[in-house]
Short mmCIF file of C-alpha atoms in Angstrom, two decimals:
data_model
loop_
_atom_site.label_atom_id
_atom_site.label_comp_id
_atom_site.label_asym_id
_atom_site.label_seq_id
_atom_site.Cartn_x
_atom_site.Cartn_y
_atom_site.Cartn_z
CA MET A 1 0.00 0.00 0.00
CA ILE A 2 0.99 3.60 -0.51
CA SER A 3 2.01 5.66 2.50
CA ALA A 4 0.56 9.09 3.25
CA LEU A 5 0.59 11.13 0.05
CA PRO A 6 1.11 14.87 -0.37
CA THR A 7 -2.12 16.84 -0.59
CA ALA A 8 -2.90 19.85 -2.72
CA THR A 9 -3.08 22.04 0.38
CA GLU A 10 0.64 21.42 0.99
CA THR A 11 1.49 23.08 -2.32
CA HIS A 12 2.38 26.76 -2.37
CA VAL A 13 2.26 28.30 -5.85
CA ALA A 14 2.91 32.00 -6.38
CA PRO A 15 -0.18 33.77 -7.80
CA SER A 16 1.88 35.17 -10.70
CA ALA A 17 2.86 31.64 -11.77
CA THR A 18 -0.77 30.69 -12.44
CA ARG A 19 -1.25 33.32 -15.16
CA LEU A 20 0.01 33.89 -18.68
CA LEU A 21 3.42 35.45 -19.28
CA ILE A 22 3.12 37.93 -22.14
CA ASN A 23 5.65 40.71 -22.73
CA ASN A 24 7.20 40.08 -19.29
CA CYS A 25 3.83 40.72 -17.59
CA TRP A 26 1.73 38.15 -15.74
CA VAL A 27 -1.81 38.55 -17.03
CA PRO A 28 -5.11 36.64 -16.86
CA SER A 29 -6.46 35.10 -20.05
CA GLU A 30 -8.59 37.36 -22.25
CA SER A 31 -11.58 35.08 -21.63
CA GLY A 32 -10.98 34.93 -17.90
CA LYS A 33 -11.07 31.14 -18.10
CA THR A 34 -8.93 28.94 -15.87
CA PHE A 35 -8.36 25.21 -15.60
CA ALA A 36 -7.25 22.93 -12.77
CA THR A 37 -3.85 21.31 -12.62
CA VAL A 38 -4.02 18.13 -10.57
CA ASN A 39 -1.69 16.25 -8.24
CA PRO A 40 -1.50 12.77 -9.86
CA SER A 41 -0.57 11.15 -6.55
CA THR A 42 -3.96 12.03 -5.05
CA GLY A 43 -6.21 13.24 -7.87
CA GLU A 44 -6.66 16.52 -5.97
CA GLU A 45 -6.54 19.96 -7.53
CA ILE A 46 -3.32 21.89 -6.88
CA CYS A 47 -4.51 25.23 -8.21
CA GLN A 48 -6.29 26.97 -11.07
CA VAL A 49 -4.20 28.19 -14.01
CA ALA A 50 -5.16 30.78 -16.63
CA GLU A 51 -6.34 29.14 -19.86
CA ALA A 52 -4.90 30.68 -23.02
CA ASP A 53 -6.96 30.79 -26.20
CA VAL A 54 -6.78 32.35 -29.67
CA ALA A 55 -6.84 35.97 -28.41
CA ASP A 56 -4.00 35.28 -25.98
CA VAL A 57 -1.93 33.62 -28.72
CA ASP A 58 -2.42 36.75 -30.85
CA ASN A 59 -1.27 38.98 -28.00
CA ALA A 60 1.79 36.83 -27.30
CA VAL A 61 2.78 36.59 -30.97
CA LYS A 62 2.52 40.38 -31.30
CA ALA A 63 4.79 40.79 -28.30
CA ALA A 64 7.28 38.27 -29.68
CA ARG A 65 7.20 39.90 -33.12
CA ALA A 66 7.84 43.35 -31.68
CA ALA A 67 10.69 41.98 -29.57
CA PHE A 68 12.24 40.37 -32.63
CA ASP A 69 11.73 43.19 -35.14
CA GLN A 70 12.06 46.33 -33.03
CA GLY A 71 13.25 45.28 -29.57
CA PRO A 72 16.78 45.04 -28.22
CA TRP A 73 16.95 41.26 -28.55
CA ARG A 74 17.93 41.05 -32.21
CA LYS A 75 20.53 43.81 -31.82
CA MET A 76 21.96 42.36 -28.62
CA ARG A 77 25.49 41.01 -28.76
CA ALA A 78 25.53 37.23 -28.98
CA SER A 79 27.79 37.06 -25.93
CA GLU A 80 25.15 38.99 -23.96
CA ARG A 81 22.48 36.46 -24.94
CA GLY A 82 24.83 33.80 -23.64
CA ARG A 83 25.29 35.69 -20.38
CA LEU A 84 21.50 35.83 -19.87
CA LEU A 85 21.22 32.08 -20.46
CA HIS A 86 23.99 31.48 -17.91
CA ARG A 87 22.15 33.74 -15.47
CA LEU A 88 18.95 31.73 -15.98
CA ALA A 89 20.84 28.47 -15.39
CA ASP A 90 22.24 29.89 -12.15
CA LEU A 91 18.76 30.90 -10.97
CA ILE A 92 17.31 27.48 -11.77
CA GLU A 93 20.15 25.80 -9.91
CA SER A 94 19.63 28.05 -6.87
CA HIS A 95 15.93 27.06 -6.82
CA ALA A 96 16.60 23.37 -7.43
CA ASP A 97 14.74 22.07 -4.38
CA GLU A 98 11.67 24.20 -5.06
CA LEU A 99 11.53 23.30 -8.75
CA ALA A 100 12.04 19.60 -8.11
CA ARG A 101 9.19 19.56 -5.59
CA LEU A 102 6.94 21.49 -7.97
CA GLU A 103 7.72 19.01 -10.75
CA THR A 104 6.94 16.09 -8.44
CA LEU A 105 3.63 17.52 -7.26
CA ASP A 106 2.45 18.42 -10.77
CA ASN A 107 3.87 15.46 -12.71
CA GLY A 108 4.22 12.66 -10.14
CA LYS A 109 7.82 11.66 -10.76
CA PRO A 110 9.89 10.75 -7.68
CA LEU A 111 11.42 13.81 -6.04
CA SER A 112 14.91 12.34 -5.94
CA ILE A 113 14.81 11.81 -9.72
CA ALA A 114 13.25 15.22 -10.37
CA LYS A 115 16.19 16.90 -8.66
CA ALA A 116 19.06 14.65 -9.75
CA LEU A 117 17.91 14.25 -13.36
CA ASP A 118 15.33 16.82 -14.44
CA VAL A 119 16.69 19.90 -12.68
CA ALA A 120 20.35 18.99 -13.19
CA LYS A 121 19.95 18.29 -16.90
CA THR A 122 17.82 21.43 -17.33
CA VAL A 123 20.64 23.52 -15.89
CA ALA A 124 23.19 21.72 -18.06
CA CYS A 125 21.10 22.37 -21.18
CA TYR A 126 20.90 26.12 -20.62
CA ARG A 127 24.62 26.30 -19.87
CA TYR A 128 25.54 24.28 -22.95
CA PHE A 129 23.59 26.51 -25.33
CA ALA A 130 24.73 29.64 -23.48
CA GLY A 131 28.21 28.65 -24.57
CA TRP A 132 27.08 28.35 -28.18
CA ALA A 133 25.45 31.80 -28.37
CA ASP A 134 28.55 33.61 -29.68
CA LYS A 135 29.85 30.68 -31.75
CA VAL A 136 27.12 30.35 -34.39
CA GLN A 137 28.88 31.24 -37.61
CA GLY A 138 28.75 30.77 -41.35
CA LYS A 139 31.41 30.00 -43.94
CA THR A 140 33.36 31.75 -46.66
CA ILE A 141 32.91 29.98 -49.99
CA PRO A 142 35.37 30.24 -52.92
CA ILE A 143 33.07 30.60 -55.93
CA ASP A 144 34.05 31.12 -59.57
CA GLY A 145 34.81 34.67 -60.66
CA ASP A 146 35.94 37.80 -58.86
CA PHE A 147 33.55 37.53 -55.92
CA PHE A 148 33.61 37.26 -52.14
CA CYS A 149 30.92 34.81 -51.00
CA TYR A 150 29.95 34.02 -47.43
CA THR A 151 27.02 32.68 -45.43
CA ARG A 152 25.30 33.99 -42.33
CA HIS A 153 23.26 31.91 -39.88
CA GLU A 154 20.44 34.20 -38.80
CA PRO A 155 17.55 33.61 -36.36
CA ILE A 156 14.32 32.43 -37.93
CA GLY A 157 12.11 34.90 -36.05
CA VAL A 158 9.08 34.16 -33.90
CA VAL A 159 9.06 30.51 -32.84
CA GLY A 160 6.03 28.69 -31.47
CA GLN A 161 6.95 25.84 -29.13
CA ILE A 162 4.62 23.16 -27.75
CA ILE A 163 6.05 20.89 -25.05
CA PRO A 164 4.83 17.64 -23.43
CA TRP A 165 4.07 16.65 -19.85
CA ASN A 166 6.51 13.79 -19.28
CA TYR A 167 9.63 15.94 -18.70
CA PRO A 168 8.15 19.44 -18.34
CA MET A 169 11.24 21.35 -17.18
CA LEU A 170 13.67 19.49 -19.38
CA MET A 171 11.52 19.76 -22.52
CA GLN A 172 11.15 23.49 -21.88
CA ALA A 173 14.95 23.77 -21.79
CA TRP A 174 15.43 21.65 -24.92
CA LYS A 175 13.18 24.09 -26.79
CA LEU A 176 14.03 27.45 -25.22
CA ALA A 177 17.81 27.20 -24.92
CA PRO A 178 18.82 26.72 -28.60
CA ALA A 179 16.11 29.10 -29.82
CA LEU A 180 17.28 31.85 -27.46
CA ALA A 181 20.97 31.22 -28.10
CA THR A 182 20.41 31.83 -31.82
CA GLY A 183 18.41 35.03 -31.28
CA ASN A 184 14.79 33.97 -31.81
CA THR A 185 11.78 35.05 -29.76
CA ILE A 186 9.36 32.49 -28.39
CA VAL A 187 5.71 31.79 -27.67
CA MET A 188 5.53 28.52 -25.74
CA LYS A 189 2.55 26.40 -24.73
CA PRO A 190 3.35 24.12 -21.78
CA ALA A 191 1.33 20.93 -21.44
CA GLU A 192 -2.00 21.49 -19.70
CA GLN A 193 -1.26 18.59 -17.33
CA THR A 194 2.00 20.11 -16.03
CA PRO A 195 2.20 23.91 -16.41
CA LEU A 196 3.63 24.85 -13.02
CA SER A 197 7.38 24.34 -13.42
CA ALA A 198 7.31 26.06 -16.83
CA LEU A 199 5.56 29.09 -15.32
CA ARG A 200 7.90 29.21 -12.32
CA ILE A 201 10.87 29.20 -14.69
CA GLY A 202 9.07 32.01 -16.53
CA GLU A 203 9.40 34.06 -13.34
CA LEU A 204 13.11 33.28 -13.30
CA ILE A 205 13.41 34.30 -16.97
CA VAL A 206 12.03 37.73 -16.08
CA GLU A 207 14.29 37.91 -13.03
CA ALA A 208 17.32 37.01 -15.15
CA GLY A 209 16.72 40.13 -17.24
CA PHE A 210 15.46 38.84 -20.58
CA PRO A 211 13.87 41.73 -22.52
CA GLU A 212 10.11 42.12 -22.89
CA GLY A 213 8.45 39.80 -25.37
CA VAL A 214 11.41 37.45 -25.83
CA VAL A 215 9.78 34.56 -23.94
CA ASN A 216 5.99 34.28 -23.66
CA LEU A 217 4.29 31.36 -21.86
CA LEU A 218 0.71 30.33 -22.56
CA PRO A 219 -0.71 27.41 -20.55
CA GLY A 220 -3.73 26.00 -22.33
CA PHE A 221 -5.08 23.15 -24.40
CA GLY A 222 -3.91 21.71 -27.70
CA PRO A 223 -7.10 22.12 -29.76
CA THR A 224 -7.32 25.82 -28.82
CA ALA A 225 -4.03 27.46 -27.85
CA GLY A 226 -1.82 24.84 -29.53
CA ALA A 227 -3.77 24.89 -32.78
CA ALA A 228 -3.83 28.71 -32.84
CA LEU A 229 -0.06 28.78 -32.44
CA ALA A 230 0.52 26.19 -35.19
CA ARG A 231 -1.58 28.02 -37.75
CA HIS A 232 -0.67 31.61 -36.82
CA MET A 233 0.45 33.59 -39.86
CA ASP A 234 3.06 35.59 -37.94
CA VAL A 235 4.80 32.58 -36.40
CA ASP A 236 7.87 31.63 -38.45
CA LYS A 237 8.50 28.15 -37.02
CA VAL A 238 6.81 25.62 -34.74
CA ALA A 239 8.68 23.06 -32.65
CA PHE A 240 6.47 20.33 -31.20
CA THR A 241 7.10 17.33 -28.96
CA GLY A 242 4.24 14.90 -28.43
CA SER A 243 2.25 12.19 -30.15
CA THR A 244 2.54 11.34 -33.83
CA GLU A 245 -1.19 11.94 -34.22
CA VAL A 246 -0.94 15.54 -33.01
CA GLY A 247 2.32 16.02 -34.90
CA ARG A 248 0.42 15.42 -38.14
CA LEU A 249 -2.06 18.15 -37.16
CA VAL A 250 0.78 20.57 -36.44
CA MET A 251 2.36 19.78 -39.81
CA GLU A 252 -0.96 20.26 -41.60
CA ALA A 253 -1.59 23.59 -39.86
CA ALA A 254 1.90 24.82 -40.76
CA ALA A 255 1.39 23.86 -44.40
CA LYS A 256 -2.04 25.49 -44.65
CA SER A 257 -0.93 28.77 -43.07
CA ASN A 258 2.39 30.32 -44.08
CA LEU A 259 4.53 27.22 -44.75
CA LYS A 260 6.29 27.83 -41.44
CA ARG A 261 9.26 25.64 -40.65
CA ILE A 262 8.66 22.77 -38.23
CA THR A 263 10.52 20.29 -36.11
CA LEU A 264 8.64 17.35 -34.67
CA GLU A 265 9.80 14.96 -31.94
CA LEU A 266 7.05 12.36 -31.86
CA GLY A 267 6.16 8.91 -30.59
CA GLY A 268 8.17 5.74 -30.49
CA LYS A 269 7.97 1.99 -30.01
CA SER A 270 11.64 1.38 -29.53
CA PRO A 271 13.24 -2.08 -29.71
CA ASN A 272 15.80 -3.12 -27.11
CA ILE A 273 17.64 -6.18 -28.43
CA ILE A 274 19.31 -8.63 -26.01
CA PHE A 275 21.72 -11.22 -27.42
CA ALA A 276 22.72 -14.40 -25.59
CA ASP A 277 26.39 -13.37 -25.47
CA THR A 278 25.71 -10.31 -23.32
CA ASP A 279 26.20 -9.87 -19.58
CA LEU A 280 22.70 -11.00 -18.67
CA ASP A 281 22.37 -9.23 -15.32
CA GLU A 282 23.57 -5.98 -16.84
CA ALA A 283 21.12 -6.35 -19.72
CA VAL A 284 18.22 -7.10 -17.38
CA GLU A 285 18.96 -3.94 -15.39
CA GLY A 286 19.45 -1.90 -18.58
CA ALA A 287 16.19 -3.13 -20.09
CA HIS A 288 14.40 -2.49 -16.80
CA MET A 289 15.55 1.12 -16.62
CA GLY A 290 15.08 1.50 -20.37
CA LEU A 291 11.37 0.86 -19.92
CA PHE A 292 10.32 1.73 -16.36
CA VAL A 293 12.15 5.04 -15.89
CA ASN A 294 9.74 7.97 -15.48
CA GLN A 295 6.80 5.57 -14.97
CA GLY A 296 7.34 4.34 -18.55
CA GLN A 297 6.35 7.79 -19.78
CA SER A 298 9.21 8.27 -22.22
CA CYS A 299 8.97 8.57 -25.99
CA CYS A 300 12.15 6.53 -26.46
CA ALA A 301 11.31 3.84 -23.88
CA GLY A 302 12.59 0.39 -24.84
CA SER A 303 9.12 -1.13 -24.71
CA ARG A 304 9.76 -3.95 -27.21
CA VAL A 305 12.42 -6.11 -25.56
CA PHE A 306 13.68 -8.66 -28.09
CA VAL A 307 15.56 -11.48 -26.33
CA GLU A 308 17.50 -14.26 -28.07
CA GLU A 309 15.65 -17.54 -27.51
CA LYS A 310 18.66 -19.22 -25.83
CA ILE A 311 18.32 -16.94 -22.80
CA TYR A 312 14.64 -15.97 -23.12
CA ASP A 313 13.23 -17.81 -20.12
CA GLU A 314 16.08 -16.75 -17.84
CA PHE A 315 15.74 -13.13 -18.94
CA VAL A 316 12.00 -13.13 -18.23
CA GLU A 317 12.54 -14.69 -14.82
CA LYS A 318 15.17 -12.13 -13.83
CA SER A 319 13.13 -9.24 -15.24
CA VAL A 320 10.13 -10.27 -13.16
CA VAL A 321 12.26 -10.40 -10.02
CA ARG A 322 13.64 -6.93 -10.81
CA ALA A 323 10.21 -5.46 -11.55
CA ARG A 324 8.78 -6.77 -8.28
CA LYS A 325 11.55 -4.98 -6.37
CA ARG A 326 10.46 -1.65 -7.81
CA ARG A 327 8.91 0.47 -5.07
CA VAL A 328 5.73 2.27 -6.18
CA GLY A 329 4.38 5.01 -3.96
CA ASP A 330 4.63 8.54 -2.64
CA PRO A 331 6.95 10.38 -5.04
CA LEU A 332 8.12 12.64 -2.19
CA ASP A 333 9.48 9.59 -0.33
CA PRO A 334 13.20 9.21 -1.18
CA ARG A 335 12.77 5.41 -1.21
CA THR A 336 10.23 5.55 -4.06
CA ASP A 337 11.27 4.30 -7.50
CA GLN A 338 8.00 4.86 -9.35
CA GLY A 339 5.30 7.47 -8.91
CA PRO A 340 1.87 7.72 -10.55
CA GLN A 341 0.95 8.13 -14.19
CA VAL A 342 0.36 11.77 -15.01
CA ASP A 343 -3.46 11.81 -15.00
CA GLN A 344 -6.63 9.73 -15.18
CA THR A 345 -6.56 9.65 -18.98
CA GLN A 346 -3.07 8.18 -19.07
CA PHE A 347 -3.88 5.74 -16.26
CA ASP A 348 -6.92 4.47 -18.16
CA ARG A 349 -4.87 4.19 -21.34
CA VAL A 350 -2.20 2.07 -19.68
CA MET A 351 -4.75 -0.21 -17.98
CA GLY A 352 -6.50 -0.60 -21.33
CA TYR A 353 -3.29 -1.84 -22.94
CA ILE A 354 -2.74 -4.29 -20.09
CA GLU A 355 -6.21 -5.72 -20.69
CA SER A 356 -5.44 -5.92 -24.41
CA GLY A 357 -2.27 -7.90 -23.72
CA ARG A 358 -4.20 -10.37 -21.58
CA GLY A 359 -6.95 -10.64 -24.17
CA GLU A 360 -4.60 -11.30 -27.09
CA GLY A 361 -2.83 -14.16 -25.33
CA ALA A 362 0.38 -12.65 -23.95
CA ARG A 363 1.41 -14.12 -20.58
CA LEU A 364 1.17 -11.65 -17.70
CA ALA A 365 4.40 -12.48 -15.87
CA CYS A 366 3.92 -9.84 -13.16
CA GLY A 367 2.01 -6.67 -12.34
CA GLY A 368 -1.00 -5.53 -14.28
CA GLU A 369 -2.98 -4.01 -11.41
CA ARG A 370 -3.65 -0.64 -9.86
CA VAL A 371 -1.66 0.26 -6.73
CA GLY A 372 -3.63 1.88 -3.90
CA ASP A 373 -7.10 3.38 -4.02
CA ARG A 374 -6.35 6.95 -5.09
CA GLY A 375 -4.02 8.61 -7.51
CA TYR A 376 -2.91 7.01 -10.76
CA PHE A 377 -0.45 4.29 -9.70
CA VAL A 378 0.15 1.20 -11.89
CA GLU A 379 2.14 -1.88 -10.94
CA PRO A 380 5.35 -2.48 -12.94
CA THR A 381 4.09 -4.95 -15.54
CA VAL A 382 5.96 -7.56 -17.59
CA PHE A 383 4.39 -9.56 -20.42
CA SER A 384 6.13 -12.58 -21.92
CA GLU A 385 5.19 -14.71 -24.95
CA VAL A 386 4.41 -11.49 -26.83
CA GLN A 387 3.94 -11.71 -30.60
CA ASP A 388 4.81 -8.93 -33.05
CA ASP A 389 1.20 -8.43 -34.16
CA MET A 390 -0.19 -7.90 -30.66
CA LYS A 391 -1.40 -4.42 -29.81
CA ILE A 392 1.05 -4.11 -26.89
CA ALA A 393 3.91 -4.83 -29.33
CA ARG A 394 2.72 -2.40 -32.00
CA GLU A 395 1.39 0.71 -30.25
CA GLU A 396 3.03 3.19 -27.90
CA ILE A 397 1.75 2.52 -24.38
CA PHE A 398 3.62 5.29 -22.52
CA GLY A 399 3.43 3.44 -19.25
CA PRO A 400 5.21 0.80 -17.10
CA VAL A 401 4.45 -2.16 -19.38
CA MET A 402 7.29 -4.29 -20.79
CA SER A 403 6.73 -6.68 -23.71
CA VAL A 404 9.36 -9.43 -23.99
CA ILE A 405 9.63 -11.00 -27.46
CA SER A 406 11.75 -13.98 -28.56
CA PHE A 407 14.07 -14.01 -31.61
CA LYS A 408 16.59 -16.39 -33.20
CA ASP A 409 19.30 -14.50 -35.14
CA VAL A 410 20.69 -11.09 -36.14
CA ASP A 411 19.09 -10.64 -39.56
CA GLU A 412 15.70 -11.75 -38.28
CA VAL A 413 15.66 -9.38 -35.32
CA ILE A 414 16.82 -6.37 -37.36
CA GLY A 415 13.95 -6.90 -39.80
CA ARG A 416 11.38 -7.38 -37.04
CA ALA A 417 12.67 -4.46 -34.98
CA ASN A 418 12.36 -2.16 -38.00
CA ARG A 419 8.85 -3.37 -38.79
CA THR A 420 7.17 -0.38 -37.14
CA PRO A 421 6.07 3.07 -38.29
CA TYR A 422 8.28 4.57 -35.57
CA GLY A 423 12.03 5.12 -35.52
CA LEU A 424 13.03 7.13 -32.47
CA ALA A 425 15.53 4.91 -30.64
CA ALA A 426 16.87 1.37 -30.24
CA GLY A 427 19.19 -0.58 -27.98
CA VAL A 428 21.46 -3.59 -28.46
CA TRP A 429 23.22 -5.70 -25.82
CA THR A 430 26.13 -7.94 -26.90
CA ARG A 431 29.83 -8.56 -26.26
CA ASP A 432 30.41 -8.95 -30.02
CA ILE A 433 31.45 -5.56 -31.39
CA LYS A 434 30.83 -6.63 -35.01
CA LYS A 435 27.30 -7.69 -34.11
CA ALA A 436 26.74 -4.45 -32.23
CA HIS A 437 27.73 -2.35 -35.23
CA ALA A 438 25.69 -4.52 -37.59
CA VAL A 439 22.57 -3.89 -35.53
CA ALA A 440 23.34 -0.19 -35.02
CA ASN A 441 23.86 0.30 -38.75
CA GLY A 442 20.77 -1.73 -39.61
CA MET A 443 18.34 0.07 -37.30
CA ARG A 444 16.09 2.76 -38.78
CA ALA A 445 16.19 4.92 -35.67
CA GLY A 446 17.56 8.32 -34.69
CA THR A 447 19.50 7.01 -31.68
CA VAL A 448 20.99 3.56 -31.07
CA TRP A 449 22.44 2.66 -27.65
CA VAL A 450 24.96 -0.18 -27.37
CA ASN A 451 25.16 -1.91 -23.97
CA CYS A 452 23.33 1.00 -22.38
CA TYR A 453 19.98 2.75 -22.68
CA HIS A 454 18.51 6.22 -22.09
CA VAL A 455 21.93 7.87 -22.26
CA LEU A 456 20.85 11.36 -23.31
CA ASP A 457 23.33 14.24 -23.26
CA THR A 458 22.79 17.85 -24.28
CA ARG A 459 25.76 17.59 -26.65
CA ALA A 460 24.33 14.67 -28.66
CA PRO A 461 21.50 15.21 -31.19
CA PHE A 462 18.16 13.54 -30.59
CA GLY A 463 15.28 12.95 -32.98
CA GLY A 464 13.47 10.36 -35.03
CA PHE A 465 13.21 8.54 -38.34
CA LYS A 466 9.90 7.77 -40.04
CA GLN A 467 6.81 8.71 -38.01
CA SER A 468 8.90 9.55 -34.96
CA GLY A 469 9.40 13.02 -36.35
CA MET A 470 11.70 15.30 -38.29
CA GLY A 471 14.60 17.51 -37.33
CA ARG A 472 16.92 17.19 -34.36
CA GLU A 473 17.14 18.66 -30.89
CA LEU A 474 20.26 19.17 -28.75
CA GLY A 475 23.86 19.51 -29.75
CA GLU A 476 25.13 21.55 -32.66
CA TYR A 477 22.50 19.92 -34.86
CA GLY A 478 19.80 21.40 -32.62
CA LEU A 479 21.09 24.91 -33.29
CA GLN A 480 20.62 24.42 -37.03
CA GLU A 481 16.87 24.02 -36.51
CA TYR A 482 16.62 27.62 -35.27
CA THR A 483 18.59 29.47 -37.95
CA GLU A 484 18.15 30.46 -41.57
CA VAL A 485 21.20 30.34 -43.83
CA LYS A 486 21.72 33.48 -45.89
CA THR A 487 24.22 33.63 -48.76
CA VAL A 488 25.93 36.99 -49.45
CA THR A 489 27.93 37.44 -52.65
CA VAL A 490 30.00 40.60 -53.16
CA LYS A 491 31.60 41.60 -56.47
CA LEU A 492 35.22 42.60 -55.95
#
């Protein structure tokens, strides 16, 4: 059973951080509407947050456009933009405990992980791109004739950004940091399930000294605020992280409006391939963390675990033992490994997939039930005897449900692993370096991990093949998504 859980009355949220941030001012929505953000550990309301709509998007885009075209931001020295990003990173780090607790209360992830992973990597992301701010440069090109030819990498302009609820702080940083480093202005819609850390960081953005209109934050819903941002004629680019289904809508809206540029980081059904020649205990732990981290709410989760038939039964047995050791409960308890799913909708979705796995003939090796009588807690669940055509092996579950699938040889597993519309990530576990490279080269995925999983670093690009999206985030590649390349040719 779950111990005493934090209640909404224990949460203290500054009144300014429940409004919209437009032009460095905290304002109510034009409609006056608000919505509840809920503590997933208890199902209780934390507070009411202003609900942005079309009129608010218009106001924010106007502020961002003015800041880009007439404000000091575009004329600011690149090194000064970097200094502001460093200042923001310092402020986030100094409020690490507060932000981690806010993330835990609004999202449900264990507090220890929120601080050690989410806050720490958020700080690292801002610092990394702060360092890039004055190093974005073009090339000189020797062309035929008596000419001097060079390129400039210029900011795109007003960028609309829509972020998900699974890593609210970190996804905000992945979007804001490279866009700001390259001189763009932003209108961002945080996920309606988890707006609080984004808004609190908005307060720190103002405190850091960013000029008016450079960063605007609009909590609201996808069909209203998100759609208005995607189709807005004065938005030059949209960056979206979320489901493939919604990504298609964003792409359609961009095409039907002003052909704005887009980057999409979408869903995944990532294979994690375990060969018999691997260190089995290490692979079991790697596959466990590759799936169950963040309550299974990760787009690149290794949810299809392919295991060579020679070690299949032993792998399943060890994985069940490991899953049963996972402590589910109060995310504020430092002993907790797994908190709740983010909301009732996601809880119902995960339980629906578990029922589907049972109904289609997979063997429920462990888990599969609700934990406790309130909040959205799901037992760590392992299915064995899973077939490729089962729903749990084909569709993204986004929850703590592992599907273990048997295979015989290298060529077979590469073909089966690629037989999916997604291509975000993959993993391979083997002591044979030739085999490892063969699988890595054969996978149609944006990231392949060898003898590890979920190793994400701000310096390394991240993004998907196929229906897992387009474009890349992080690293030098991530900067390219926020600049236009201009060619200048001068007759000498």
